[in-house]
Short mmCIF file of C-alpha atoms in Angstrom, two decimals:
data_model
loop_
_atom_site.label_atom_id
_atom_site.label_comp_id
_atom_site.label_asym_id
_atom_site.label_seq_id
_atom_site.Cartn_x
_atom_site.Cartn_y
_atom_site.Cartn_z
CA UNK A 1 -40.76 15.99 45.82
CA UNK A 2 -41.47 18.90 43.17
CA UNK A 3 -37.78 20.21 43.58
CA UNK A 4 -36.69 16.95 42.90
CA UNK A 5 -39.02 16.11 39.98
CA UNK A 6 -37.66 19.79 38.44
CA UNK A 7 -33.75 19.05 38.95
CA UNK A 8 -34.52 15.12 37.31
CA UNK A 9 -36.48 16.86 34.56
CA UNK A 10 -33.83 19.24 34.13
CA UNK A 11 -30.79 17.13 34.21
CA UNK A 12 -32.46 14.52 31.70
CA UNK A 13 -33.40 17.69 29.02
CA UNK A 14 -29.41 18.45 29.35
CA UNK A 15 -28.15 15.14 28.72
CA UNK A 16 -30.45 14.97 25.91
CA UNK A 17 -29.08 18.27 24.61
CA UNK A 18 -25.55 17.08 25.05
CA UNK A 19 -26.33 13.35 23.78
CA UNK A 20 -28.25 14.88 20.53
CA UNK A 21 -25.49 17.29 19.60
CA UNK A 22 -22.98 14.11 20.04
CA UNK A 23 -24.58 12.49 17.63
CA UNK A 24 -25.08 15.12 15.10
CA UNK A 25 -21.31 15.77 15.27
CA UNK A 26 -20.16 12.68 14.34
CA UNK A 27 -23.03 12.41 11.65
CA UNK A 28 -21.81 15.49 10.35
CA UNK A 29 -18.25 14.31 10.49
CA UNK A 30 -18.73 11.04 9.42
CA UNK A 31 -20.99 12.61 6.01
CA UNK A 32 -17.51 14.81 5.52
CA UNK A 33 -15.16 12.26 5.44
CA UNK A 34 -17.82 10.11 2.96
CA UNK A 35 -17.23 13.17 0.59
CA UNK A 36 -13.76 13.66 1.20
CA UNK A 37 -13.85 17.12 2.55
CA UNK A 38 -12.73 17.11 5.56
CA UNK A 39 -10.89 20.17 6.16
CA UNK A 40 -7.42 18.51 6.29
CA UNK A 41 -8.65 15.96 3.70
CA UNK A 42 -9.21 18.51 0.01
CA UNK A 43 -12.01 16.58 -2.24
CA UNK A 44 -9.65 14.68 -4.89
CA UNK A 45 -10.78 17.07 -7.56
CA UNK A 46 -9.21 19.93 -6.15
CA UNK A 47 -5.41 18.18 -6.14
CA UNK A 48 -5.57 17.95 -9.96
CA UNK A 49 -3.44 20.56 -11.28
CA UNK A 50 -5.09 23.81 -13.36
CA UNK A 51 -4.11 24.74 -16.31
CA UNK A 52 -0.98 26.28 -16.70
CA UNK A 53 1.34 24.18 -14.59
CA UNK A 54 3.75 24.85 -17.66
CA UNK A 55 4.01 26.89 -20.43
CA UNK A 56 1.41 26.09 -22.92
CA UNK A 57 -0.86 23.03 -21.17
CA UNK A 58 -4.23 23.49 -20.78
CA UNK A 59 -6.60 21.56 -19.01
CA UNK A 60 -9.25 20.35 -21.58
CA UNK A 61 -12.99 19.49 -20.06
CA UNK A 62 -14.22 19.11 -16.30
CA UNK A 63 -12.30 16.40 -14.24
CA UNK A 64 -14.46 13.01 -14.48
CA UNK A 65 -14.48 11.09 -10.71
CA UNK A 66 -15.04 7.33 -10.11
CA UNK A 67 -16.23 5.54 -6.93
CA UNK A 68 -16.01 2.07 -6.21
CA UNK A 69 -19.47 1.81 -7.85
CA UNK A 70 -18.23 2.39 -12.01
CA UNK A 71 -13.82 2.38 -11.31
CA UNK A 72 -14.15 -0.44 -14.28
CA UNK A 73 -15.76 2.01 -16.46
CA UNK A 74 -12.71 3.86 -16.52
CA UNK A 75 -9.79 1.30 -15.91
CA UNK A 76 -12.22 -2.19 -16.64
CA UNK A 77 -10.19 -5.08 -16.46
CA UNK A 78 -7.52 -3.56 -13.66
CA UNK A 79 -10.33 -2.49 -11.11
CA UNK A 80 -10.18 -5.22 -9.02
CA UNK A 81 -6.40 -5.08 -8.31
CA UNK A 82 -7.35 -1.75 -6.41
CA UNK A 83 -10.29 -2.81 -4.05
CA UNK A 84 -7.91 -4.35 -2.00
CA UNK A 85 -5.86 -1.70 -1.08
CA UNK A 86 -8.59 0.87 0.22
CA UNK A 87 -9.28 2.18 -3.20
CA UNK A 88 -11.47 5.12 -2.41
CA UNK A 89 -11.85 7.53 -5.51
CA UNK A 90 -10.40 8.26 -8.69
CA UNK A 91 -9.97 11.98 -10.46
CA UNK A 92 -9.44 12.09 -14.14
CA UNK A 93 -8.54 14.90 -16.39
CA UNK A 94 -6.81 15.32 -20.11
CA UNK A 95 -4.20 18.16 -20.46
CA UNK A 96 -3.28 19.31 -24.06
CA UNK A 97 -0.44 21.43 -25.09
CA UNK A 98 -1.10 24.70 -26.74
CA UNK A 99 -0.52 24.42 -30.73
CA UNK A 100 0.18 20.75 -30.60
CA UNK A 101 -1.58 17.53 -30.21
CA UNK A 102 0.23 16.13 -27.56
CA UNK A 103 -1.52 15.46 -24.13
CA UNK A 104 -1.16 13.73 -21.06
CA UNK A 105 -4.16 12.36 -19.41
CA UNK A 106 -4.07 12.00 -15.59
CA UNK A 107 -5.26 9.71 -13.04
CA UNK A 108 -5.48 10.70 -9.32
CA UNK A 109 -5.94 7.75 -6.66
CA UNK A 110 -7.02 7.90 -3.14
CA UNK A 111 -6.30 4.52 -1.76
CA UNK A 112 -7.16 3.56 2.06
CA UNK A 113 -3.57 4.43 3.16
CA UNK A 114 -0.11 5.20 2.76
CA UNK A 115 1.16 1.30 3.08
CA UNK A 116 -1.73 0.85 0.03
CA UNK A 117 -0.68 3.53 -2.46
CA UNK A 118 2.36 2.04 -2.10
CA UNK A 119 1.28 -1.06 -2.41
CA UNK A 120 -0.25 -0.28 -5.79
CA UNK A 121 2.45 1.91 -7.14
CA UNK A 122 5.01 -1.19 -6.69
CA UNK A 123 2.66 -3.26 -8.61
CA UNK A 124 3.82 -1.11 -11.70
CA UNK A 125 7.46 -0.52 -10.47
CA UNK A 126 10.06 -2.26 -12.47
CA UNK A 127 13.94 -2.63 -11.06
CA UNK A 128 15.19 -0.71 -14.01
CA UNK A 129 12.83 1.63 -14.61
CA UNK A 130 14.58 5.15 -14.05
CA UNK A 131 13.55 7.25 -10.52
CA UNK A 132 12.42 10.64 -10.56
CA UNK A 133 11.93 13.25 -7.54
CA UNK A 134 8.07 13.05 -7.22
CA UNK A 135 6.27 12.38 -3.98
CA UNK A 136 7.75 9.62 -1.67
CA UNK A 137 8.90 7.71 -4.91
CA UNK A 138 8.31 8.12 -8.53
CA UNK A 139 9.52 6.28 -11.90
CA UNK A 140 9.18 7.45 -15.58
CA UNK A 141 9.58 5.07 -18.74
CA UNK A 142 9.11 7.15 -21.16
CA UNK A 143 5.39 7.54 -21.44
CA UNK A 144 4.40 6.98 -18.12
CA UNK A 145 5.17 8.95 -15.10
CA UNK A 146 3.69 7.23 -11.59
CA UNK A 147 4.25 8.02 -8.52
CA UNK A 148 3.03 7.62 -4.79
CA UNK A 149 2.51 10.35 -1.73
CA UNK A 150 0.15 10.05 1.13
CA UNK A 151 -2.53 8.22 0.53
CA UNK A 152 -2.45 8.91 -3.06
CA UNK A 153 -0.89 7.59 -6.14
CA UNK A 154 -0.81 9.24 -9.18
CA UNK A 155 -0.47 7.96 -13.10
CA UNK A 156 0.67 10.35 -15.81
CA UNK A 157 0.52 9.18 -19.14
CA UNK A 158 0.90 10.33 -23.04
CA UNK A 159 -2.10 10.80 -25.00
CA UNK A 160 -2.79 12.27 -27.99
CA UNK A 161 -0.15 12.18 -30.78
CA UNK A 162 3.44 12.43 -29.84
CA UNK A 163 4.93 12.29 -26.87
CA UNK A 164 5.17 15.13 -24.29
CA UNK A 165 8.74 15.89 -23.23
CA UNK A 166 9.81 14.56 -19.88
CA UNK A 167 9.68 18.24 -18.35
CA UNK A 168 5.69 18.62 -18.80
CA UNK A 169 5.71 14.90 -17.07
CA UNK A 170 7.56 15.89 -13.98
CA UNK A 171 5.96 19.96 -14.03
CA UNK A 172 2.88 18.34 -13.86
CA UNK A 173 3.76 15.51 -11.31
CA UNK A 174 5.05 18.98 -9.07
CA UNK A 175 2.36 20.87 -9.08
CA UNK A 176 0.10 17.36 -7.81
CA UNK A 177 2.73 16.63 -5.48
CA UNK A 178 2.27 20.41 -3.96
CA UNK A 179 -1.03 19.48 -2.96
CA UNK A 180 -1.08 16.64 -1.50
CA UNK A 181 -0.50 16.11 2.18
CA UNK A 182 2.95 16.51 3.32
CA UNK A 183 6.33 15.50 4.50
CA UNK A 184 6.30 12.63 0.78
CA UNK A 185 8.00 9.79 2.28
CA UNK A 186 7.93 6.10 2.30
CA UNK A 187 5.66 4.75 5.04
CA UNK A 188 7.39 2.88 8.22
CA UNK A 189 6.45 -0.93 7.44
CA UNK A 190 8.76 -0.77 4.16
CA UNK A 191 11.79 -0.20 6.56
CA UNK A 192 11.32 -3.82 7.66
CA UNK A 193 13.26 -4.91 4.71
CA UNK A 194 15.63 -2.40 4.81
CA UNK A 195 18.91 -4.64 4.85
CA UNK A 196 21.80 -4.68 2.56
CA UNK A 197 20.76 -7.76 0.61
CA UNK A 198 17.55 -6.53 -0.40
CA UNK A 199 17.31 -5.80 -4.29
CA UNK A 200 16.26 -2.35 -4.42
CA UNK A 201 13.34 -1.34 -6.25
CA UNK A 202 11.94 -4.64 -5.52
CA UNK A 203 9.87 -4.00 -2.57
CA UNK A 204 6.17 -4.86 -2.87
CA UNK A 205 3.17 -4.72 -0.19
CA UNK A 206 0.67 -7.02 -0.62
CA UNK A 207 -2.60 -6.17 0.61
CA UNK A 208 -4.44 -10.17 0.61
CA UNK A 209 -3.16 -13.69 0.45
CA UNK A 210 0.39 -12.95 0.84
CA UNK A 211 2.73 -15.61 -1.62
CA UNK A 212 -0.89 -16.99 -2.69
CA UNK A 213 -1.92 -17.83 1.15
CA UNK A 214 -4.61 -16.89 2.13
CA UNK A 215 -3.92 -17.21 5.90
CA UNK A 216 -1.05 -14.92 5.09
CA UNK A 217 -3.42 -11.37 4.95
CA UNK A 218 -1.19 -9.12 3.94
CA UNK A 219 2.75 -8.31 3.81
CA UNK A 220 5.81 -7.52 2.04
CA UNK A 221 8.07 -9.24 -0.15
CA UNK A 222 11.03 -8.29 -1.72
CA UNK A 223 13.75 -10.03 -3.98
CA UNK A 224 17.20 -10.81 -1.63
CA UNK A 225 20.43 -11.76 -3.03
CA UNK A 226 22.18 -14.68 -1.11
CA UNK A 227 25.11 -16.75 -1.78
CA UNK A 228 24.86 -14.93 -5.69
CA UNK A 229 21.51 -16.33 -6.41
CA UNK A 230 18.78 -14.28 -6.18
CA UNK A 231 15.89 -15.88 -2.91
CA UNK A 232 12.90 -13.83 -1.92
CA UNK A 233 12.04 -12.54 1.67
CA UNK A 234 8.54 -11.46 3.13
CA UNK A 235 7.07 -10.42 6.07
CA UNK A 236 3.65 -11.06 7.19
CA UNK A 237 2.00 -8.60 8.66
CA UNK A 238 0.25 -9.31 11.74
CA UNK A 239 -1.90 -7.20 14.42
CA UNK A 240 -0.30 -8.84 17.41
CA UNK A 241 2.01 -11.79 18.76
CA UNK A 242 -0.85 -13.83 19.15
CA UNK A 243 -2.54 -13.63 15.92
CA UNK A 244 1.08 -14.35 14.28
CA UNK A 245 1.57 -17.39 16.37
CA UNK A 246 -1.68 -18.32 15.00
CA UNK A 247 -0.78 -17.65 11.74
CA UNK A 248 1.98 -19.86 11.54
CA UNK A 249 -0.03 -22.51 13.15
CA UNK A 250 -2.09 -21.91 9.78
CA UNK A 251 0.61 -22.07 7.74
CA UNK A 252 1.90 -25.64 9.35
CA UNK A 253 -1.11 -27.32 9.04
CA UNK A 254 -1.52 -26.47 5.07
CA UNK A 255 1.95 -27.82 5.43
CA UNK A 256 1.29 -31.18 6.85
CA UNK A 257 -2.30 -31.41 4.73
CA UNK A 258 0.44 -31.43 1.67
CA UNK A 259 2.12 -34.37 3.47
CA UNK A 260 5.18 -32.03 4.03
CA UNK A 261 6.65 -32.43 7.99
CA UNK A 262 7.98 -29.17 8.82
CA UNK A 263 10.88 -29.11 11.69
CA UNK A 264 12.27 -26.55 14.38
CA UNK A 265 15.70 -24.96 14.12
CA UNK A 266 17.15 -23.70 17.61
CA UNK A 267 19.82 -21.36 17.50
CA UNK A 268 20.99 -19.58 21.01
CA UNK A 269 17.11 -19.71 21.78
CA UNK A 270 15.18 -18.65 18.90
CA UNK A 271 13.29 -21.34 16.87
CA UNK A 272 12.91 -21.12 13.18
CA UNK A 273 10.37 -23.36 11.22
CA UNK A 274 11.86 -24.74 8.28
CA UNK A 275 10.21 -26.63 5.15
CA UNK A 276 10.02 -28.13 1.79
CA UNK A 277 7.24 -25.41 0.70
CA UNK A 278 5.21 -27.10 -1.86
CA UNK A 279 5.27 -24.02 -3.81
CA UNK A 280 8.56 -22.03 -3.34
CA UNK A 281 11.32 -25.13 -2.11
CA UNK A 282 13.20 -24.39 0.26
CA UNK A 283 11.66 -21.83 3.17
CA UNK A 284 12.62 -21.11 6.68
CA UNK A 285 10.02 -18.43 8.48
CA UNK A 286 9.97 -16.94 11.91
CA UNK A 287 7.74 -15.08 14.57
CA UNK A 288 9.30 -12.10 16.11
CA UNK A 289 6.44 -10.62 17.77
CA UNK A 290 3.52 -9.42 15.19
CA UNK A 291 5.77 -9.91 12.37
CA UNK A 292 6.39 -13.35 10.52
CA UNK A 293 9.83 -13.45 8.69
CA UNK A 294 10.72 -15.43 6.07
CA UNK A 295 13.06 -17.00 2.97
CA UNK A 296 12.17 -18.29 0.18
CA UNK A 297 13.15 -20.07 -2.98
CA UNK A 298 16.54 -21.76 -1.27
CA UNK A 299 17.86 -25.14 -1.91
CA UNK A 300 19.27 -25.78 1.57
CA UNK A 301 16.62 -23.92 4.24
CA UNK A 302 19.66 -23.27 6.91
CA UNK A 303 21.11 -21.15 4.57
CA UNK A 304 18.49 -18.49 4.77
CA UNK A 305 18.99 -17.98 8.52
CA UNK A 306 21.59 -15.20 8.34
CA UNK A 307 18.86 -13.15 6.10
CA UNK A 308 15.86 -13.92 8.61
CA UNK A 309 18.04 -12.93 11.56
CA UNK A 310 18.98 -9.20 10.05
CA UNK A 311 15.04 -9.30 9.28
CA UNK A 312 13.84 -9.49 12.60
CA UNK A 313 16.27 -7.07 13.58
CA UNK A 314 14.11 -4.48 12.05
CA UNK A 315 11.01 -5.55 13.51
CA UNK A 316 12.77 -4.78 16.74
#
C-alpha cells in the first residue's frame, strides 16, 4: 500500500511539473507574440530604416508606435478602415535630408495578414498610378510611395518643403523591404481572379460586408471587361462548402425580402443563380466549393456566364 501511495505521489508531482511548465510556455509565448518579438516576428520598430539608407537622410527623433488603443491620434478619421483587416501596430518616423528641408515621413503597418495588407494597400491603389519594384507590389504618384510585403504595408510620403526625388522614395522603400519577412509576393487568394478579362490593378480584398452585404464577410472584387463594357466580378470568401451554400441561401432570401424572384441556370450540370440585384442589375453568382463566384453590373445575367465559368476554374 506504501509503494503504491509513493509511485501515485510521485507520478502526480511529475505531471504537475510537466503540466506547470506547459502552461508557462505558452504564457511566455503567447506574452511574445503580444509584443511582437517573437524571434521570427522583429518588434515593428526595428524594420524602420536607420539613418543613412542614402546619402544625406537622417532619421530625425525616436520612432512614435500606435496600438489599436490611440491609431486615430495619428491617422484620426482613417482608423477605422484598418480594424478590419487585423490592424495590429503602427511605427512612425520623419527622415530629413542633410542641408535641405525636404523629408519623408514614414508609416509602418502590421496588419493581421498577408490577404489584409493587401487588402489595405488596394484601398489606395489607383489603375494608373505607376508600379515600382517594392515588396510584393508597390505604386508611387509622385509624393507618395506605398507598398505591401508580408503582413506589412508601408506608406512613404513627402514632408517638409519640396519634394524628395523619387530615388530617396524607393532607397528608403529598399532598405524596409530588406527587413521584412521574405520571399515579397502576392498572397494565393488574389490568384482567384487571375483571368484575362480582369482589369489589372483593380483587384481589391475586402475584409467585411462584401458589395455592402453583410452576409457576404469578406472577398474580392475586381473590375472585368466583357462584351467592351466594363462589369465587376467577386468572390466570396468562405471557410467551407457548407457555410457558402449557406451564404447564398442568405443572399436569396435578402433577394426575395426585396420582392426580387431569383431563378436557376443549368448548364451541363452546374446551376448558376441569376437576379435582378436591387443594387448592381444584372448578377449571376455561383458556389464552387468554399468560394462564391459572381458578375455584376450586366444588363442580360446569361451573359456573365463565360466570366463565372473561367472563375471557378481557379478555385479548382
Amino acid at each position: 500500500m506504501g509503494t503504491r501511495t509513493t509511485r501515485r505521489a510521485r507520478t502526480c508531482t511529475l505531471a504537475c511539473v510537466i503540466g506547470a511548465l506547459i502552461f508557462f510556455s505558452l504564457l511566455s509565448d503567447g506574452a511574445t507574440r503580444a509584443y511582437g518579438a517573437a524571434t521570427n516576428v522583429p518588434a515593428i520598430e526595428q524594420l524602420l530604416p536607420a539613418s543613412g539608407f542614402a546619402k544625406g537622410w537622417v532619421r530625425e527623433g525616436k520612432v512614435e508606435l500606435f496600438t489599436k488603443e490611440n491609431l486615430y491620434e495619428h491617422i484620426n478619421g482613417e482608423a477605422e478602415l484598418y480594424m478590419p483587416y487585423g490592424f495590429e501596430a503602427l511605427a512612425y518616423a520623419v527622415y530629413g535630408k542633410s542641408g535641405t528641408k525636404e523629408a519623408l515621413a514614414v508609416d509602418l503597418y502590421r496588419m493581421g495578414s498577408a490577404i489584409d495588407a493587401f487588402g489595405i494597400y488596394s484601398n489606395y491603389r489607383s489603375p494608373d498610378a505607376e508600379t515600382v519594384k517594392a515588396g510584393a507590389e508597390g505604386f508611387f504618384d509622385g509624393s507618395q510611395l506605398m507598398f505591401y510585403q508580408d503582413s506589412h504595408f508601408a506608406r512613404i510620403s513627402a514632408s517638409g518643403e519640396g519634394t524628395p526625388d523619387k530615388a530617396a522614395f524607393m532607397a528608403c522603400a529598399a532598405a524596409i523591404g530588406k527587413e521584412l519577412p521574405s520571399p515579397a509576393r502576392p498572397p494565393k487568394e488574389i490568384g482567384l481572379l487571375n483571368i484575362p478579362q480582369v482589369v489589372l490593378k483593380t483587384e481589391k480584398y475586402i475584409a467585411e460586408s462584401l458589395l455592402g452585404y453583410a452576409f457576404f464577410k469578406k472577398g474580392l472584387t475586381a473590375e472585368a471587361t466583357l462584351d467592351n463594357k466594363t462589369v465587376k466580378v467577386f468572390v466570396v470568401l468562405g471557410d467551407s462548402p457548407e457555410a457558402a451554400r449557406q451564404t447564398l441561401d442568405l443572399y436569396i432570401n435578402s433577394l426575395r425580402a426585396a420582392k426580387v424572384e431569383p431563378r436557376n441556370i443549368e448548364k451541363k450540370g452546374t446551376f448558376t443563380l441569376a437576379a435582378k440585384d436591387p443594387l448592381y442589375r444584372g448578377l449571376v453568382i455561383r458556389q464552387s466549393g468554399p468560394y462564391l463566384f459572381g458578375v455584376t453590373n450586366l444588363e442580360n445575367p446569361e451573359k456573365g456566364i463565360p466570366l463565372l465559368d473561367e472563375l471557378e476554374k481557379k478555385g479548382k
